[in-house]
Short mmCIF file of C-alpha atoms in Angstrom, two decimals:
data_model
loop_
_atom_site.label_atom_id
_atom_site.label_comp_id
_atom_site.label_asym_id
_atom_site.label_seq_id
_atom_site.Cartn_x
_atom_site.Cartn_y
_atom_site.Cartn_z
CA UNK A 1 32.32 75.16 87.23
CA UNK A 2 35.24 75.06 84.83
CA UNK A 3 35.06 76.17 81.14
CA UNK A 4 35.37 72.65 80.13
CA UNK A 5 32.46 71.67 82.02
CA UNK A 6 30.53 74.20 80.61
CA UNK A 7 31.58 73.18 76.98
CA UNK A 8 30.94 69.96 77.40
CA UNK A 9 27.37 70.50 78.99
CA UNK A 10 26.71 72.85 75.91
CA UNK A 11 27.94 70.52 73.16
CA UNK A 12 25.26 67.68 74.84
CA UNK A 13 22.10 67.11 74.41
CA UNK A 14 19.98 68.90 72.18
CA UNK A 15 21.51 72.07 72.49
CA UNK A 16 24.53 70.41 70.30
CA UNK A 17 25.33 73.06 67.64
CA UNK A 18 25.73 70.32 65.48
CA UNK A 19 22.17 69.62 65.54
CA UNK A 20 21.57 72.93 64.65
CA UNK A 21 24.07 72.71 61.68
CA UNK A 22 22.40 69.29 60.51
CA UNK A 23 18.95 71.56 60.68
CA UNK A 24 20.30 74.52 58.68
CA UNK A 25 22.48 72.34 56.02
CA UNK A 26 18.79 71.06 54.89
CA UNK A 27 17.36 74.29 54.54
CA UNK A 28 21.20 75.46 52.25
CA UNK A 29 20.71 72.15 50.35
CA UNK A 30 16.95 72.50 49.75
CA UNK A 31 17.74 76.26 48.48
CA UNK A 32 20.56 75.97 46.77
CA UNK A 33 18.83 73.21 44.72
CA UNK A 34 15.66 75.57 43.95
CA UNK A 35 17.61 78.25 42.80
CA UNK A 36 20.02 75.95 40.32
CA UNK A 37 16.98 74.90 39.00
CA UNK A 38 15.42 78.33 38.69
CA UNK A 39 18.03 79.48 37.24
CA UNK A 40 18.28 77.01 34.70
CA UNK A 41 14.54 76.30 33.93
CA UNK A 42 13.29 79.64 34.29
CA UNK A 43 16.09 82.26 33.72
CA UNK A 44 17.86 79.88 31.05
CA UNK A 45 20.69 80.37 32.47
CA UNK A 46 24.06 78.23 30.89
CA UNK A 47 25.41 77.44 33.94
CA UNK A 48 27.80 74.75 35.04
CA UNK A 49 25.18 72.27 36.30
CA UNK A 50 27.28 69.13 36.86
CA UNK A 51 29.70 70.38 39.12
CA UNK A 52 27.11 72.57 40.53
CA UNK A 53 24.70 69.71 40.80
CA UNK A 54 27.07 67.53 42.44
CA UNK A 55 28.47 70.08 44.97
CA UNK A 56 24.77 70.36 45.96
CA UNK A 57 24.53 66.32 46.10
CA UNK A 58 27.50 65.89 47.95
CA UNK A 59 26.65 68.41 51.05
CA UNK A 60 23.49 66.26 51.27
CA UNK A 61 25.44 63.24 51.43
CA UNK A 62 27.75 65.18 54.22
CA UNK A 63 24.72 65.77 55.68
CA UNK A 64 23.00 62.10 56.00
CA UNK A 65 26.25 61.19 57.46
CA UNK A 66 26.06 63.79 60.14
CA UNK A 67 22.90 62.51 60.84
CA UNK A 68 23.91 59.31 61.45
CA UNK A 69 26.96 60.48 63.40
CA UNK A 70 24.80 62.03 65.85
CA UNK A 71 23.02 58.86 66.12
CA UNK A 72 25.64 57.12 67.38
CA UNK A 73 25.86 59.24 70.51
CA UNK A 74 29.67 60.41 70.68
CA UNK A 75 30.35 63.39 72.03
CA UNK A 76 30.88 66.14 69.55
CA UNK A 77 33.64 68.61 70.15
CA UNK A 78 34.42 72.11 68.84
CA UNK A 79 37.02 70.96 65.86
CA UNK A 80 34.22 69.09 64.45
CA UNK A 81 32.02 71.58 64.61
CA UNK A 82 34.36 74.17 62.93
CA UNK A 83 35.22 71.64 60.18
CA UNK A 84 31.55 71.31 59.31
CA UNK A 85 31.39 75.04 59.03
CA UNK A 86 34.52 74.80 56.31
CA UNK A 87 32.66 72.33 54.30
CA UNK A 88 29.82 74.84 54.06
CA UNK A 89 32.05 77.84 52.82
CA UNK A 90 34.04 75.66 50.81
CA UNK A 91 30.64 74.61 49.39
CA UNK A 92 29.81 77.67 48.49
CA UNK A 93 32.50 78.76 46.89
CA UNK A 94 32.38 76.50 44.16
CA UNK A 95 29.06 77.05 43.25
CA UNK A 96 30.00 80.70 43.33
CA UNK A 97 32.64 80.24 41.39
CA UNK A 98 31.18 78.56 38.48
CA UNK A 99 28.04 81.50 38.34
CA UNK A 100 29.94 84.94 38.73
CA UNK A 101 32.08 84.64 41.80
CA UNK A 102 32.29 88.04 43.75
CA UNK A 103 29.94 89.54 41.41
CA UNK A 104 27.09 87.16 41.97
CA UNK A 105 24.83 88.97 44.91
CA UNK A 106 24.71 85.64 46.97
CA UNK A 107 28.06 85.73 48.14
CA UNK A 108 27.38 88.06 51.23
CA UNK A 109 26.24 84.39 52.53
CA UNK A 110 29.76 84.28 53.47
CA UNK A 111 28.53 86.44 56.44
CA UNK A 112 26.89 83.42 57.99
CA UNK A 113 29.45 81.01 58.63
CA UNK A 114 31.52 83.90 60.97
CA UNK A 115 28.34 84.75 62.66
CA UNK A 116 27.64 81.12 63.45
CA UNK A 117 31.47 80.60 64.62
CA UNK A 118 30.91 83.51 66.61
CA UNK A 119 27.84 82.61 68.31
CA UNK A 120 28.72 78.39 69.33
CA UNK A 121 32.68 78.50 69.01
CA UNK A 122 35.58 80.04 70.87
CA UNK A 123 37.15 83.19 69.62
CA UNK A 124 40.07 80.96 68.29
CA UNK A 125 37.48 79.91 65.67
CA UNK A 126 35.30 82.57 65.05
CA UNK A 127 38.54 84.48 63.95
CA UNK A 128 39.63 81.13 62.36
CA UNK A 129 36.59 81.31 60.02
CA UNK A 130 36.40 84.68 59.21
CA UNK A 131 39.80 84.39 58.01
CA UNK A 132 38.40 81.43 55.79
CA UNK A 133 35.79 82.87 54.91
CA UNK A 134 37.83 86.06 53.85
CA UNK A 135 39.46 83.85 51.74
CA UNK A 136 37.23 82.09 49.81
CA UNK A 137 35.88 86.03 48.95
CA UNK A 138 39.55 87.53 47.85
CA UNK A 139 39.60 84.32 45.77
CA UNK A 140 36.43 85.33 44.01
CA UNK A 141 37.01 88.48 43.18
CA UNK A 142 40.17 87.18 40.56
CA UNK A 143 39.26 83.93 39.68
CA UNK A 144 35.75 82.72 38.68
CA UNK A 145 33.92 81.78 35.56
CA UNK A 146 31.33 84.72 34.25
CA UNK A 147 27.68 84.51 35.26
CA UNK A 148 26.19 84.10 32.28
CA UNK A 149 23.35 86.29 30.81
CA UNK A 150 19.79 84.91 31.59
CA UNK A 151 18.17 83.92 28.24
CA UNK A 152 14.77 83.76 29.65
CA UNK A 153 12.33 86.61 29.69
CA UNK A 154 12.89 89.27 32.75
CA UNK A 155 10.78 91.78 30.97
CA UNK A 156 7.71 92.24 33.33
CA UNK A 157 9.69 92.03 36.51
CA UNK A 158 12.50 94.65 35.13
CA UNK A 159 9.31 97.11 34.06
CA UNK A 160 7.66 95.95 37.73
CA UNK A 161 10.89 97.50 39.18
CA UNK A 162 10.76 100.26 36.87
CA UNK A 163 7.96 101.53 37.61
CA UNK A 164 8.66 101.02 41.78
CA UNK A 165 11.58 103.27 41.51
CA UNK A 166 10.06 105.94 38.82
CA UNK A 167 13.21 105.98 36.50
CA UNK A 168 12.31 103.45 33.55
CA UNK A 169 15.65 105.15 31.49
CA UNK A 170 17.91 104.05 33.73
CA UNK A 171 16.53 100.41 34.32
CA UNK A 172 16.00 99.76 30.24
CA UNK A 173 19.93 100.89 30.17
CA UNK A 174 20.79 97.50 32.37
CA UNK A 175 18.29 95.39 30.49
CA UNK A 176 17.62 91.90 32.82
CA UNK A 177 20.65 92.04 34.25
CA UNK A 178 19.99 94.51 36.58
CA UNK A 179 16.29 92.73 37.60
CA UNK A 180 18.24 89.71 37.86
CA UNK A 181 20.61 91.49 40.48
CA UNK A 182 17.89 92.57 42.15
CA UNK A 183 16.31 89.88 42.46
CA UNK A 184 19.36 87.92 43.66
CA UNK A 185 20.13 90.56 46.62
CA UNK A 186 16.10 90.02 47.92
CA UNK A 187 16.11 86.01 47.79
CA UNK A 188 19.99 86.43 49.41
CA UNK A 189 18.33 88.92 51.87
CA UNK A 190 15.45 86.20 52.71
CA UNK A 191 17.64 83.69 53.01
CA UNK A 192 20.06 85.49 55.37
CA UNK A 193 17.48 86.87 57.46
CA UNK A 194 15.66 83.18 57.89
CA UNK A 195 19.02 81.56 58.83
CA UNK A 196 20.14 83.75 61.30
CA UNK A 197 16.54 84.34 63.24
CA UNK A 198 16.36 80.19 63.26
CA UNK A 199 19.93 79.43 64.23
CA UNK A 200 20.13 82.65 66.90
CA UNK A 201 16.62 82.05 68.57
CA UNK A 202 17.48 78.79 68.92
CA UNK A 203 21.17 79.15 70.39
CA UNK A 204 19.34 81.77 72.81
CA UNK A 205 16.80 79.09 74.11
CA UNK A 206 19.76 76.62 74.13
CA UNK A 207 21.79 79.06 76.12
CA UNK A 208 19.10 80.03 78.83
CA UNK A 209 18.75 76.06 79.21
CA UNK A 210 21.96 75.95 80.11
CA UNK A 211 22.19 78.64 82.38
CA UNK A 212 18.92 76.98 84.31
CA UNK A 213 21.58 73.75 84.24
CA UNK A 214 24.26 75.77 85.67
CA UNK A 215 22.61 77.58 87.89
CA UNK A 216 20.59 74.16 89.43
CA UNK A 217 24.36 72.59 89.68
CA UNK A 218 25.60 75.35 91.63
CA UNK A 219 22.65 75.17 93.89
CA UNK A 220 23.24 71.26 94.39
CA UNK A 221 26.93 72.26 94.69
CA UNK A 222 26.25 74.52 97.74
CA UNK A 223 23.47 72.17 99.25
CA UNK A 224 26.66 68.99 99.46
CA UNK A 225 28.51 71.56 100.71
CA UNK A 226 26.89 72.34 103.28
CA UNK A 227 25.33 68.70 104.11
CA UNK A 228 29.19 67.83 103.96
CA UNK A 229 29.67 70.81 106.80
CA UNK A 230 27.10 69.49 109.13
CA UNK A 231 28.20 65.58 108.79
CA UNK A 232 31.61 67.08 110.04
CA UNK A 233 29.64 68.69 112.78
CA UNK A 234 27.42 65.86 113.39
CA UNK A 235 30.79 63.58 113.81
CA UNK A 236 31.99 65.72 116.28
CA UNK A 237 29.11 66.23 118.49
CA UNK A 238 28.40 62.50 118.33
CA UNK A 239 32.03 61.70 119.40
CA UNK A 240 31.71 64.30 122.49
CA UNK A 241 28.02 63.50 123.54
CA UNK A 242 28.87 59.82 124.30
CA UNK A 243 30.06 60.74 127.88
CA UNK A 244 27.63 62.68 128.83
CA UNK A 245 24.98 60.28 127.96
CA UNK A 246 26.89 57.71 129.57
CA UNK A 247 26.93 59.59 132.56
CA UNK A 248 22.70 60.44 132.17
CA UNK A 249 22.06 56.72 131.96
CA UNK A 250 24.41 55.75 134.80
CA UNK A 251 22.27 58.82 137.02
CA UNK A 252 18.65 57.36 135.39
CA UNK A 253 20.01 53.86 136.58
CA UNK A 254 20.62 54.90 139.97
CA UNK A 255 17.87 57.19 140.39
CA UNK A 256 15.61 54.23 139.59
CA UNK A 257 17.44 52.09 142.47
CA UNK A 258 17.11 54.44 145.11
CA UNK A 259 13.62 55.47 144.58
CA UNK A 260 12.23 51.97 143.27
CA UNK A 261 8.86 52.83 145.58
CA UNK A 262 7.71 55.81 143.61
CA UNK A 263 5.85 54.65 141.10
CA UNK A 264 5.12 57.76 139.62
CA UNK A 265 8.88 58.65 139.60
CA UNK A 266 10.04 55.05 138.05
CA UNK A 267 7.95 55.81 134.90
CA UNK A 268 9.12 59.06 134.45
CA UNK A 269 12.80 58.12 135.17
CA UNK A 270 12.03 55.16 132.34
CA UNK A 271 11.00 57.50 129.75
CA UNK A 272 14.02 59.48 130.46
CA UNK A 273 15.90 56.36 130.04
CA UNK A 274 14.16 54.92 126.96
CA UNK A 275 15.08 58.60 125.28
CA UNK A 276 18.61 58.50 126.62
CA UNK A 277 19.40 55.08 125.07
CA UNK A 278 17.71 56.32 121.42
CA UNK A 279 20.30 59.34 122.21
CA UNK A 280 23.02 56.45 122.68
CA UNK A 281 21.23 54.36 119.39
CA UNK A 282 21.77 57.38 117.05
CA UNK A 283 25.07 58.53 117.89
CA UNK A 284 26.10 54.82 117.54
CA UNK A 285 24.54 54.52 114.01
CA UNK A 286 26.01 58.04 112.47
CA UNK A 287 29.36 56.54 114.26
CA UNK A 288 28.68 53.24 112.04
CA UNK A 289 27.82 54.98 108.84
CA UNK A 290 31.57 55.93 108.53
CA UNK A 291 31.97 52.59 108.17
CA UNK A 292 31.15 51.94 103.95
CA UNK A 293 31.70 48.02 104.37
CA UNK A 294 28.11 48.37 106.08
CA UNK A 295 26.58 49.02 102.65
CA UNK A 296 27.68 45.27 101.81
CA UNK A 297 25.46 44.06 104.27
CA UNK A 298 22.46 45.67 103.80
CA UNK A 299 19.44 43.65 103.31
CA UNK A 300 16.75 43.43 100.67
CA UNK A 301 13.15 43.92 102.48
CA UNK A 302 9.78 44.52 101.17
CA UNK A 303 8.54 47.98 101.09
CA UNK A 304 5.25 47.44 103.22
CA UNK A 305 7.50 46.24 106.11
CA UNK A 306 9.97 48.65 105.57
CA UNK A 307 7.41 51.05 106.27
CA UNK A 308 5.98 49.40 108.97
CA UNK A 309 8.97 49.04 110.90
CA UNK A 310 9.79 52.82 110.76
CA UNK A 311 6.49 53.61 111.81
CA UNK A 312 6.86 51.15 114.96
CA UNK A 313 10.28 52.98 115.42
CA UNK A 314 8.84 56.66 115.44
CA UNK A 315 6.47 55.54 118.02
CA UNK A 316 8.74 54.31 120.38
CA UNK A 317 10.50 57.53 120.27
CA UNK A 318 7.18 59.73 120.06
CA UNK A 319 4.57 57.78 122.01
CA UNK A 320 2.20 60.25 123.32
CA UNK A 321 1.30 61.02 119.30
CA UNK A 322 -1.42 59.65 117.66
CA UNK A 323 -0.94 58.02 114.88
CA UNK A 324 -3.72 56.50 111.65
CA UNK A 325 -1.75 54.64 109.30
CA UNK A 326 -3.02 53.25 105.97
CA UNK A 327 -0.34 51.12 103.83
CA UNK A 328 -2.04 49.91 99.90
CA UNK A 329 -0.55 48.55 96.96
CA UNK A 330 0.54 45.78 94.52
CA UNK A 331 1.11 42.96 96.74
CA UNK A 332 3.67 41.04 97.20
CA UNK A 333 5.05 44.89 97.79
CA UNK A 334 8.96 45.34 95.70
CA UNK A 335 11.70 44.31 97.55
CA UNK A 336 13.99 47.59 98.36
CA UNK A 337 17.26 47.81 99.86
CA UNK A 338 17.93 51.78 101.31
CA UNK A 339 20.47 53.23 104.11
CA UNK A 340 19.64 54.59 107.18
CA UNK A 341 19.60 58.48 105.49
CA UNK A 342 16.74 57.35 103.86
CA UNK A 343 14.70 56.12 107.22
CA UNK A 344 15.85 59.32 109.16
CA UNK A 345 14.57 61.50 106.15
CA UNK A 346 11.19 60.22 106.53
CA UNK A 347 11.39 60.59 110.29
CA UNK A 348 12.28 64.08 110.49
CA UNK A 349 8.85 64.56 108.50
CA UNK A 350 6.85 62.67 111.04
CA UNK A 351 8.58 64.56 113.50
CA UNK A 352 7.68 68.12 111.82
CA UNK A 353 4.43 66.83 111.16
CA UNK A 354 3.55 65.75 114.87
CA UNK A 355 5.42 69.16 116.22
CA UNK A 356 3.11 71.17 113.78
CA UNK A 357 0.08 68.99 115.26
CA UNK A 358 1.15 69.98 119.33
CA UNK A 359 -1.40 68.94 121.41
CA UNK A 360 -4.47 69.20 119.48
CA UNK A 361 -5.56 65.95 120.36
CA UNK A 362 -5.77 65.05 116.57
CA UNK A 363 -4.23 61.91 115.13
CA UNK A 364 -1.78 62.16 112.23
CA UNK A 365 -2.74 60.74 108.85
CA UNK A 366 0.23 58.46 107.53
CA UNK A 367 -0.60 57.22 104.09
CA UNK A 368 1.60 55.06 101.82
CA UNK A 369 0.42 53.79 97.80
CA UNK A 370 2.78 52.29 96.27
CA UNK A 371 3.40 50.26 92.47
CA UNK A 372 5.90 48.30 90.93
CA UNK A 373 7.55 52.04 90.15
CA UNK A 374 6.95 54.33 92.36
CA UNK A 375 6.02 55.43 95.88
CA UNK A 376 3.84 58.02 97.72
CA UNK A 377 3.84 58.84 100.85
CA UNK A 378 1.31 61.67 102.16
CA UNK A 379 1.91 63.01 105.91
CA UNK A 380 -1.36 64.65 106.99
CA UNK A 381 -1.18 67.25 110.40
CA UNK A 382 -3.82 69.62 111.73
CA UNK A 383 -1.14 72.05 112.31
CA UNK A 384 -1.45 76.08 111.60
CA UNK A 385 -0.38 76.04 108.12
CA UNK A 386 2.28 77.47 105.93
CA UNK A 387 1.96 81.09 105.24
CA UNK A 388 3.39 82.70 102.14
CA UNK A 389 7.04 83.24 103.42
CA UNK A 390 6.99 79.59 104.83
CA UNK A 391 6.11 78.46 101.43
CA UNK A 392 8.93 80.70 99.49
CA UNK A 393 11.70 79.33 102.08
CA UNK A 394 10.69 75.45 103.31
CA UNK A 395 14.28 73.35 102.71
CA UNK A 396 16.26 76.31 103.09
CA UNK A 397 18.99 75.46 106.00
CA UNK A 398 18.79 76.67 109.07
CA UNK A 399 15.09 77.98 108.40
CA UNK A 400 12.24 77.35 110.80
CA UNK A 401 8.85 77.87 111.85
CA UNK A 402 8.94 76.61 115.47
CA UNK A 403 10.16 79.69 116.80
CA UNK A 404 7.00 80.87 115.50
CA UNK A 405 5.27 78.78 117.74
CA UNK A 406 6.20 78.66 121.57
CA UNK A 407 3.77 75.48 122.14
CA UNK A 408 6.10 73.32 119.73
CA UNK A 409 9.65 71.91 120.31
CA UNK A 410 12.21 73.96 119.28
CA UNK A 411 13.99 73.56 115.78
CA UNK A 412 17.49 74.24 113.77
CA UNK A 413 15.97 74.08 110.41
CA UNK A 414 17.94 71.56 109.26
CA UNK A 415 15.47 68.52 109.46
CA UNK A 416 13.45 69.39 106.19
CA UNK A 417 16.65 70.44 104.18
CA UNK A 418 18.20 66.92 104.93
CA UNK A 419 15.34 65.16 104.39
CA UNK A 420 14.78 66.96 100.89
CA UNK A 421 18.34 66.29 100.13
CA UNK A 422 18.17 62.56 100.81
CA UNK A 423 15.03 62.03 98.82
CA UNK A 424 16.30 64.16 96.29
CA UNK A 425 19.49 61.65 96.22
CA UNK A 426 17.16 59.09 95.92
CA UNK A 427 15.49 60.24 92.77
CA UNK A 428 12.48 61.32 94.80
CA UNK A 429 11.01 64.80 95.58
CA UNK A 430 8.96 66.46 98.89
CA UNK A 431 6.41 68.64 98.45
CA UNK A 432 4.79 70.51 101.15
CA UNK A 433 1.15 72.63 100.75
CA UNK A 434 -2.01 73.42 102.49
CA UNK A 435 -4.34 71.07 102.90
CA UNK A 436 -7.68 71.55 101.21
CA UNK A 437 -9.98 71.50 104.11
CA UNK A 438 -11.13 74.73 106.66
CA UNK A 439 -9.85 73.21 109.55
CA UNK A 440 -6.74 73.46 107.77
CA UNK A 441 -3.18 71.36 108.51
CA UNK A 442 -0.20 70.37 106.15
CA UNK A 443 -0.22 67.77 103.64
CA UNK A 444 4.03 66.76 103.25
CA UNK A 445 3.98 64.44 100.07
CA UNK A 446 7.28 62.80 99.39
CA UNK A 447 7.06 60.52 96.13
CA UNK A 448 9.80 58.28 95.68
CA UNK A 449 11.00 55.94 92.47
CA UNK A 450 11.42 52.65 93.54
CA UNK A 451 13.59 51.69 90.37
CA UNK A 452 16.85 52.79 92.08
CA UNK A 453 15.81 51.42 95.39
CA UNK A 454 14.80 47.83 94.22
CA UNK A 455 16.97 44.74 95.34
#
């Protein structure tokens, strides 16, 4: 998957940075509005409060519009996100500016907005901001208004420190101002620390989501892959099989002529013909699903006779198994419209099911609830079971248990993986477990949405 892929899948959703910057910006407006006001209500400090007051208004403002913005749904890109971040530094910088510039111990915040470029933007504009960033600090350092003296009363906390470091002479040299400093590098310390633990924990749940998104893309990515690889195969082999079954039903035909007064013989000779012709039936029908005007004529039919149908089907092609079949729900039952894939998915499990069963002389369970949303299907054997590794690796291509097994039919291991990546297509998802019950067997559950199979 391509870098731009990946951004975009990051800047989606709620792992969008700017989300994140929305969340933080409340928790810089929110401070930097407690401390103005400390500092002028407490401290009595003569600040600048109508600029500073209305730099503090006006990333709020920025920030209800963000808000909004997000709203709206458009995709948010990586210059946008960067520009917020210059709004923030530029922010601060004025309000620096008017209280003490360089000299005031809050403007180490200006390690944030790097970090934060560093951590959701490329390196173009990580560097881009800490040369902003650098900036706005050189700026500081010449030109700023003084921070003024605090008139109110820092008495007990400068003796509190005093007395924490043991050296009262030295701290009664600085007066306040030193308490003041202080006390400005621990609040610049909390708010630091809080910032980056919130935005970083956050960007590291964010990024393991994403990885799990990657990592489940690449998996689909490989599963087409390979359901593209035997579709090819399945092509070919249905293009070069038509002869020889041609040939197999002219033999069947002529074996049944010449040996009409062998009863016994006609009815085997009849099931060899009956399979030979669902041979022919198949190969015609993958032949035909080549053909995409097909999906134009595809009728609308209600799911109980849907269901019905392919059950009558199965049985022609599997009549020595026994079969219960129970078929509930809202009636009239939703009209569906599905392709073939979706009939030879749920095939392949009755034809699992039924190998897993042998000849046990037990009846499969086939049970089918439905509602106007969804659909379950439950496919009930009185087979062996799964064991652990069978559990771990069922869907896997080209993995079986019927070599296992000498009694059953032989298998590829491709039946379950198509089937789960049909369903899956569908919306839908199989699950197979152990049934509950000490004679044991295999419960195969396949639940399907009917919203994006409705006429």
């Amino acid at each position: 998957m391509s870098r731009t892929l990946q951004a975009q899948a990051f800047f989606a959703g709620a792992a969008n940075p700017l989300r994140r910057l929305v969340a933080l910006r409340r928790f810089e407006v929110l401070t930097q509005a407690v401390v103005l006001v400390l500092a002028v209500a407490w401290l009595k400090m003569p600040l600048e409060v109508v600029p500073m007051a209305a730099i503090v208004a006006l990333l709020a403002a920025v920030n209800l519009l963000t808000q909004w913005r997000l709203e709206g749904g458009r995709p948010v890109r990586e210059n946008e996100v960067f520009a917020h971040l210059l709004i923030d530094v530029g922010a601060l910088a004025v309000l620096l500016y008017f209280a003490g510039g360089s000299a005031n111990p809050f403007v180490s915040l200006f390690l944030l907005p790097p970090i934060l470029a560093a951590a959701m933007l490329p390196a173009r504009h990580a560097w881009a901001m800490t040369a902003s960033t650098l900036a706005a600090y050189t700026f500081l350092v010449f030109w700023k208004l003084p921070l003024p003296a605090p008139l109110g009363d820092l008495a007990q906390f400068d003796a509190l420190l005093a007395r924490a470091t043991g050296d009262a002479t030295e701290h009664a040299g600085h007066g306040s101002g030193f308490a003041l400093h202080v006390l400005g590098m621990w609040l610049n310390f909390v708010i630091s620390v809080v910032v980056v633990a919130f935005f970083l924990t956050r960007m590291a749940a964010a990024l393991k989501e994403r990885e799990r998104e990657l990592a489940s893309a690449r998996e689909v990515v490989l599963r087409d892959e390979q359901i593209l690889s035997l579709g090819t195969l399945a092509a070919s082999a249905a293009h070069q099989l038509g002869t020889p079954l041609a040939t197999m039903a002219v033999v069947i035909r002529e074996l049944q002529l010449n040996h009409g007064e062998q009863q016994e013989l006609q009815e085997d000779l009849q099931v060899l013909r009956g399979q030979v012709d669902r041979c022919k039936q198949t190969i015609a029908q993958i032949l035909a699903s080549t053909d995409h005007s097909r999906a134009e004529n595809r009728r609308a039919v209600a799911l109980d006779s849907y269901l019905q149908q392919l059950l009558d089907e199965w049985q022609l092609i599997r009549p020595q198994a026994l079969l219960g079949v129970l078929l509930q729900g809202e009636q009239p039952a939703p009209l569906i419209v599905t392709d073939r894939t979706l009939a030879h998915a749920i095939l392949n499990l009755l034809d699992n099911a039924a190998d897993a069963n042998g000849g046990n002389g037990e009846a499969l369970r086939f049970t089918a609830c439905w509602t106007l949303e969804t659909c379950q299907i439950e496919i009930l054997d009185r087979g062996p079971g799964l064991n652990a590794e069978a559990q771990r690796r069922l869907g896997e291509a080209f993995f079986t248990t019927k070599s296992e097994h000498p009694e059953r039919s032989t298998g590829l291991g491709i039946g379950l993986f198509l089937s789960n990546a049909t369903i899956e297509r569908c919306g839908g998802k199989v699950e197979l477990f152990n049934r509950d019950d000490p004679r044991g067997g295999v419960c195969t559950r396949v639940t399907l949405p009917l919203a994006r199979l409705k006429a």
